[in-house]
Amino acid sequence: LTESHRRTLMTILTGLAEAGLAECDEHGRWHRTGSTLSVAVRQEVAAARREVRVTVAAERQTYRAARRTPGWEVARAAAVKAQRAKSAGWWTSLPQEERAQRAETLSRRFAALSVQEQLQQKTLWAQRDVRAGVDPRARHDGWLAAQSDEEFAQRTAARQAAYEALPQPARIAAVQAWDAYRDAWGVARGIVAEGVRHAPPGIPEDTRAERDELFLQEAARGRARYIQDSLAQASGDENR
């Protein structure tokens, strides 16, 4: 025991001795006396404990409230932004081949998750973006707008095939999860700002078929850059 521990222990034992619950023999050993506290003493002790708990709770609330000042929030936002920039710098400093390998590995890891686990992971990424001052909808729109028409069509066709290979319950769960994510974060349904990019021709607007296919555009399967970027960012945070 440290000296501090010894002092604390002696304080407790002395208190027990004063209450008649313990005694110290001539060899310095402490023993229980077998006595019990009266109802009045028990009530007094319980009241004292309640008073201490109330005091501690008030002190904690005051301490936490003081941290959440406007200045603290600004400093926190600046720290998050700086860390994000640091992680992004680490990622861009990697050779292109290594970035591709890491993105492929992390993309496969994400695709192996269940539908619910994928939704939880995407939600965590969106929350991280918001803390860093990034709008999840703008991030999604930028990812879509950056794709060429050929890339967009190829990606959609590949995911349509993957979607059709799923059993019906898995299709329903996937669409529901994507809808929940879009509703929570205001992500557009197949349309991007300025370019007003729609799903490929032949898919009717505002139909279940369109929603199913558009889900494939953002569901984390294959090598979607959106997922790769998010996973790469997470990997950068862990490696820094």
Short mmCIF file of C-alpha atoms in Angstrom, two decimals:
data_model
loop_
_atom_site.label_atom_id
_atom_site.label_comp_id
_atom_site.label_asym_id
_atom_site.label_seq_id
_atom_site.Cartn_x
_atom_site.Cartn_y
_atom_site.Cartn_z
CA LEU A 1 0.00 0.00 0.00
CA THR A 2 1.10 3.52 -0.63
CA GLU A 3 1.24 6.03 2.21
CA SER A 4 -1.95 7.63 0.88
CA HIS A 5 -3.69 4.25 0.85
CA ARG A 6 -2.59 3.60 4.41
CA ARG A 7 -3.98 6.92 5.61
CA THR A 8 -7.29 6.28 3.88
CA LEU A 9 -7.52 2.79 5.35
CA MET A 10 -6.77 4.02 8.86
CA THR A 11 -9.44 6.71 8.54
CA ILE A 12 -12.00 4.08 7.57
CA LEU A 13 -10.97 1.67 10.35
CA THR A 14 -11.04 4.45 12.93
CA GLY A 15 -14.54 5.36 11.82
CA LEU A 16 -15.64 1.74 12.18
CA ALA A 17 -14.07 1.59 15.63
CA GLU A 18 -15.91 4.73 16.72
CA ALA A 19 -19.14 3.12 15.52
CA GLY A 20 -18.34 -0.01 17.53
CA LEU A 21 -18.03 -2.21 14.46
CA ALA A 22 -14.27 -2.89 14.62
CA GLU A 23 -11.47 -2.96 17.14
CA CYS A 24 -7.68 -3.12 17.09
CA ASP A 25 -5.84 -5.65 19.29
CA GLU A 26 -2.47 -5.29 20.97
CA HIS A 27 -0.71 -6.62 17.85
CA GLY A 28 -2.17 -3.93 15.62
CA ARG A 29 -4.63 -6.28 13.93
CA TRP A 30 -8.17 -5.15 13.26
CA HIS A 31 -11.18 -7.37 13.88
CA ARG A 32 -14.93 -7.13 13.55
CA THR A 33 -16.74 -6.77 16.86
CA GLY A 34 -19.95 -8.42 15.74
CA SER A 35 -22.00 -5.35 16.62
CA THR A 36 -24.56 -3.89 14.21
CA LEU A 37 -25.69 -0.35 13.59
CA SER A 38 -28.96 0.81 14.98
CA VAL A 39 -31.75 1.98 12.69
CA ALA A 40 -31.15 5.59 13.69
CA VAL A 41 -27.45 5.37 12.84
CA ARG A 42 -28.20 3.71 9.52
CA GLN A 43 -30.62 6.49 8.62
CA GLU A 44 -28.08 9.12 9.60
CA VAL A 45 -25.40 7.49 7.44
CA ALA A 46 -27.78 7.21 4.48
CA ALA A 47 -28.70 10.90 4.78
CA ALA A 48 -25.02 11.86 4.86
CA ARG A 49 -24.36 9.81 1.74
CA ARG A 50 -27.25 11.42 -0.09
CA GLU A 51 -25.91 14.85 0.78
CA VAL A 52 -22.47 13.93 -0.56
CA ARG A 53 -23.96 12.54 -3.78
CA VAL A 54 -25.97 15.70 -4.35
CA THR A 55 -22.89 17.83 -3.80
CA VAL A 56 -20.77 15.75 -6.14
CA ALA A 57 -23.47 15.77 -8.85
CA ALA A 58 -23.73 19.57 -8.63
CA GLU A 59 -19.95 19.97 -8.85
CA ARG A 60 -19.79 17.69 -11.90
CA GLN A 61 -22.55 19.60 -13.64
CA THR A 62 -20.81 22.90 -12.97
CA TYR A 63 -17.51 21.57 -14.27
CA ARG A 64 -19.02 20.16 -17.45
CA ALA A 65 -21.09 23.26 -18.12
CA ALA A 66 -17.99 25.42 -17.86
CA ARG A 67 -16.26 23.38 -20.56
CA ARG A 68 -19.12 23.89 -23.01
CA THR A 69 -18.54 27.59 -23.41
CA PRO A 70 -18.49 29.18 -26.89
CA GLY A 71 -14.73 29.43 -26.65
CA TRP A 72 -14.41 25.76 -25.81
CA GLU A 73 -16.65 24.80 -28.74
CA VAL A 74 -14.57 26.91 -31.12
CA ALA A 75 -11.34 25.36 -29.84
CA ARG A 76 -12.80 21.88 -30.15
CA ALA A 77 -13.94 22.51 -33.73
CA ALA A 78 -10.48 23.82 -34.62
CA ALA A 79 -8.84 20.74 -33.09
CA VAL A 80 -11.14 18.40 -35.01
CA LYS A 81 -10.45 20.27 -38.26
CA ALA A 82 -6.70 20.16 -37.67
CA GLN A 83 -6.79 16.42 -36.99
CA ARG A 84 -8.84 15.82 -40.10
CA ALA A 85 -6.36 17.80 -42.19
CA LYS A 86 -3.51 15.84 -40.63
CA SER A 87 -5.18 12.53 -41.47
CA ALA A 88 -5.94 13.68 -45.01
CA GLY A 89 -2.31 14.72 -45.44
CA TRP A 90 -1.14 11.31 -44.28
CA TRP A 91 -3.46 9.62 -46.77
CA THR A 92 -2.38 11.72 -49.74
CA SER A 93 1.27 11.17 -48.86
CA LEU A 94 0.93 7.43 -49.45
CA PRO A 95 1.91 6.01 -52.85
CA GLN A 96 -1.05 5.57 -55.20
CA GLU A 97 -0.62 1.79 -55.24
CA GLU A 98 -0.71 1.59 -51.46
CA ARG A 99 -3.79 3.81 -51.30
CA ALA A 100 -5.53 1.53 -53.79
CA GLN A 101 -4.61 -1.57 -51.80
CA ARG A 102 -5.78 -0.05 -48.53
CA ALA A 103 -9.02 1.16 -50.11
CA GLU A 104 -9.69 -2.26 -51.62
CA THR A 105 -9.07 -4.05 -48.33
CA LEU A 106 -11.24 -1.68 -46.34
CA SER A 107 -13.97 -1.75 -48.98
CA ARG A 108 -14.13 -5.55 -48.81
CA ARG A 109 -14.23 -5.37 -45.03
CA PHE A 110 -17.17 -2.98 -45.19
CA ALA A 111 -19.01 -5.08 -47.78
CA ALA A 112 -18.73 -8.09 -45.45
CA LEU A 113 -20.76 -6.30 -42.77
CA SER A 114 -24.46 -6.93 -42.34
CA VAL A 115 -26.94 -4.35 -43.62
CA GLN A 116 -27.50 -3.01 -40.10
CA GLU A 117 -23.77 -2.86 -39.37
CA GLN A 118 -23.21 -0.96 -42.62
CA LEU A 119 -25.90 1.54 -41.63
CA GLN A 120 -24.29 2.00 -38.22
CA GLN A 121 -20.87 2.53 -39.83
CA LYS A 122 -22.21 5.05 -42.35
CA THR A 123 -23.94 6.88 -39.52
CA LEU A 124 -20.67 7.09 -37.59
CA TRP A 125 -18.96 8.51 -40.67
CA ALA A 126 -21.71 11.10 -41.12
CA GLN A 127 -21.46 12.11 -37.45
CA ARG A 128 -17.68 12.45 -37.84
CA ASP A 129 -18.15 14.62 -40.92
CA VAL A 130 -20.57 16.90 -39.07
CA ARG A 131 -18.12 17.32 -36.19
CA ALA A 132 -15.48 18.30 -38.74
CA GLY A 133 -17.81 20.81 -40.40
CA VAL A 134 -18.51 18.66 -43.47
CA ASP A 135 -22.10 18.38 -44.71
CA PRO A 136 -22.88 14.67 -45.43
CA ARG A 137 -25.22 15.66 -48.25
CA ALA A 138 -22.62 17.90 -49.88
CA ARG A 139 -20.03 15.14 -49.53
CA HIS A 140 -22.38 12.67 -51.24
CA ASP A 141 -23.29 15.13 -54.00
CA GLY A 142 -19.63 15.86 -54.64
CA TRP A 143 -18.87 12.15 -54.92
CA LEU A 144 -21.65 11.68 -57.47
CA ALA A 145 -20.75 14.79 -59.48
CA ALA A 146 -17.10 13.72 -59.70
CA GLN A 147 -18.02 10.57 -61.66
CA SER A 148 -18.00 10.56 -65.44
CA ASP A 149 -21.14 9.44 -67.25
CA GLU A 150 -19.42 6.21 -68.24
CA GLU A 151 -18.23 5.50 -64.71
CA PHE A 152 -21.65 6.32 -63.31
CA ALA A 153 -23.39 3.95 -65.75
CA GLN A 154 -20.88 1.13 -65.15
CA ARG A 155 -21.15 1.47 -61.39
CA THR A 156 -24.94 1.48 -61.53
CA ALA A 157 -25.05 -1.59 -63.80
CA ALA A 158 -22.65 -3.51 -61.58
CA ARG A 159 -24.60 -2.74 -58.46
CA GLN A 160 -27.89 -3.50 -60.14
CA ALA A 161 -26.58 -6.99 -60.88
CA ALA A 162 -25.36 -7.38 -57.31
CA TYR A 163 -28.70 -6.20 -55.97
CA GLU A 164 -30.68 -8.60 -58.13
CA ALA A 165 -28.53 -11.45 -56.80
CA LEU A 166 -29.70 -10.76 -53.24
CA PRO A 167 -32.62 -12.69 -51.74
CA GLN A 168 -35.80 -10.68 -51.39
CA PRO A 169 -35.53 -10.11 -47.59
CA ALA A 170 -31.99 -8.78 -48.05
CA ARG A 171 -33.19 -6.42 -50.79
CA ILE A 172 -35.90 -5.01 -48.56
CA ALA A 173 -33.52 -4.60 -45.61
CA ALA A 174 -30.93 -2.88 -47.81
CA VAL A 175 -33.40 -0.40 -49.26
CA GLN A 176 -34.88 0.37 -45.84
CA ALA A 177 -31.42 0.97 -44.38
CA TRP A 178 -30.46 3.31 -47.21
CA ASP A 179 -33.75 5.18 -46.93
CA ALA A 180 -33.18 5.61 -43.19
CA TYR A 181 -29.71 7.02 -43.84
CA ARG A 182 -30.94 9.42 -46.54
CA ASP A 183 -33.78 10.66 -44.35
CA ALA A 184 -31.48 11.15 -41.34
CA TRP A 185 -28.83 13.15 -43.22
CA GLY A 186 -30.81 14.75 -46.02
CA VAL A 187 -28.98 12.86 -48.77
CA ALA A 188 -30.55 13.41 -52.20
CA ARG A 189 -32.28 10.58 -54.01
CA GLY A 190 -30.34 10.31 -57.25
CA ILE A 191 -30.06 14.05 -57.96
CA VAL A 192 -27.02 16.25 -57.52
CA ALA A 193 -26.80 20.00 -57.32
CA GLU A 194 -26.11 21.95 -60.51
CA GLY A 195 -25.70 18.94 -62.83
CA VAL A 196 -29.08 17.54 -61.72
CA ARG A 197 -27.79 14.08 -62.29
CA HIS A 198 -30.49 11.44 -62.46
CA ALA A 199 -30.29 7.71 -62.54
CA PRO A 200 -29.54 6.26 -66.01
CA PRO A 201 -32.31 6.50 -68.64
CA GLY A 202 -35.03 3.92 -68.43
CA ILE A 203 -35.45 4.13 -64.65
CA PRO A 204 -38.70 5.98 -63.87
CA GLU A 205 -38.65 8.79 -61.38
CA ASP A 206 -40.07 8.33 -57.87
CA THR A 207 -40.67 4.60 -58.11
CA ARG A 208 -39.61 1.70 -55.98
CA ALA A 209 -37.40 0.39 -58.80
CA GLU A 210 -35.51 3.68 -58.91
CA ARG A 211 -35.06 3.76 -55.17
CA ASP A 212 -33.75 0.20 -55.19
CA GLU A 213 -31.23 0.97 -57.90
CA LEU A 214 -30.20 4.28 -56.45
CA PHE A 215 -29.54 2.54 -53.19
CA LEU A 216 -26.94 0.51 -55.01
CA GLN A 217 -25.16 3.68 -55.98
CA GLU A 218 -24.37 4.41 -52.31
CA ALA A 219 -24.53 1.00 -50.62
CA ALA A 220 -21.00 0.03 -49.74
CA ARG A 221 -20.33 -2.75 -52.19
CA GLY A 222 -17.47 -3.04 -54.65
CA ARG A 223 -15.05 -0.15 -54.91
CA ALA A 224 -17.22 2.90 -54.39
CA ARG A 225 -15.01 5.93 -53.93
CA TYR A 226 -17.34 7.34 -51.33
CA ILE A 227 -16.79 4.33 -49.13
CA GLN A 228 -13.11 4.21 -49.94
CA ASP A 229 -12.63 7.83 -48.95
CA SER A 230 -14.49 7.35 -45.68
CA LEU A 231 -12.65 4.19 -44.81
CA ALA A 232 -9.35 5.75 -45.78
CA GLN A 233 -10.10 8.72 -43.53
CA ALA A 234 -10.90 6.36 -40.65
CA SER A 235 -7.71 4.45 -41.33
CA GLY A 236 -5.77 7.69 -41.26
CA ASP A 237 -7.26 8.63 -37.89
CA GLU A 238 -6.19 5.26 -36.47
CA ASN A 239 -2.68 5.45 -37.88
CA ARG A 240 -1.93 8.94 -36.69
#
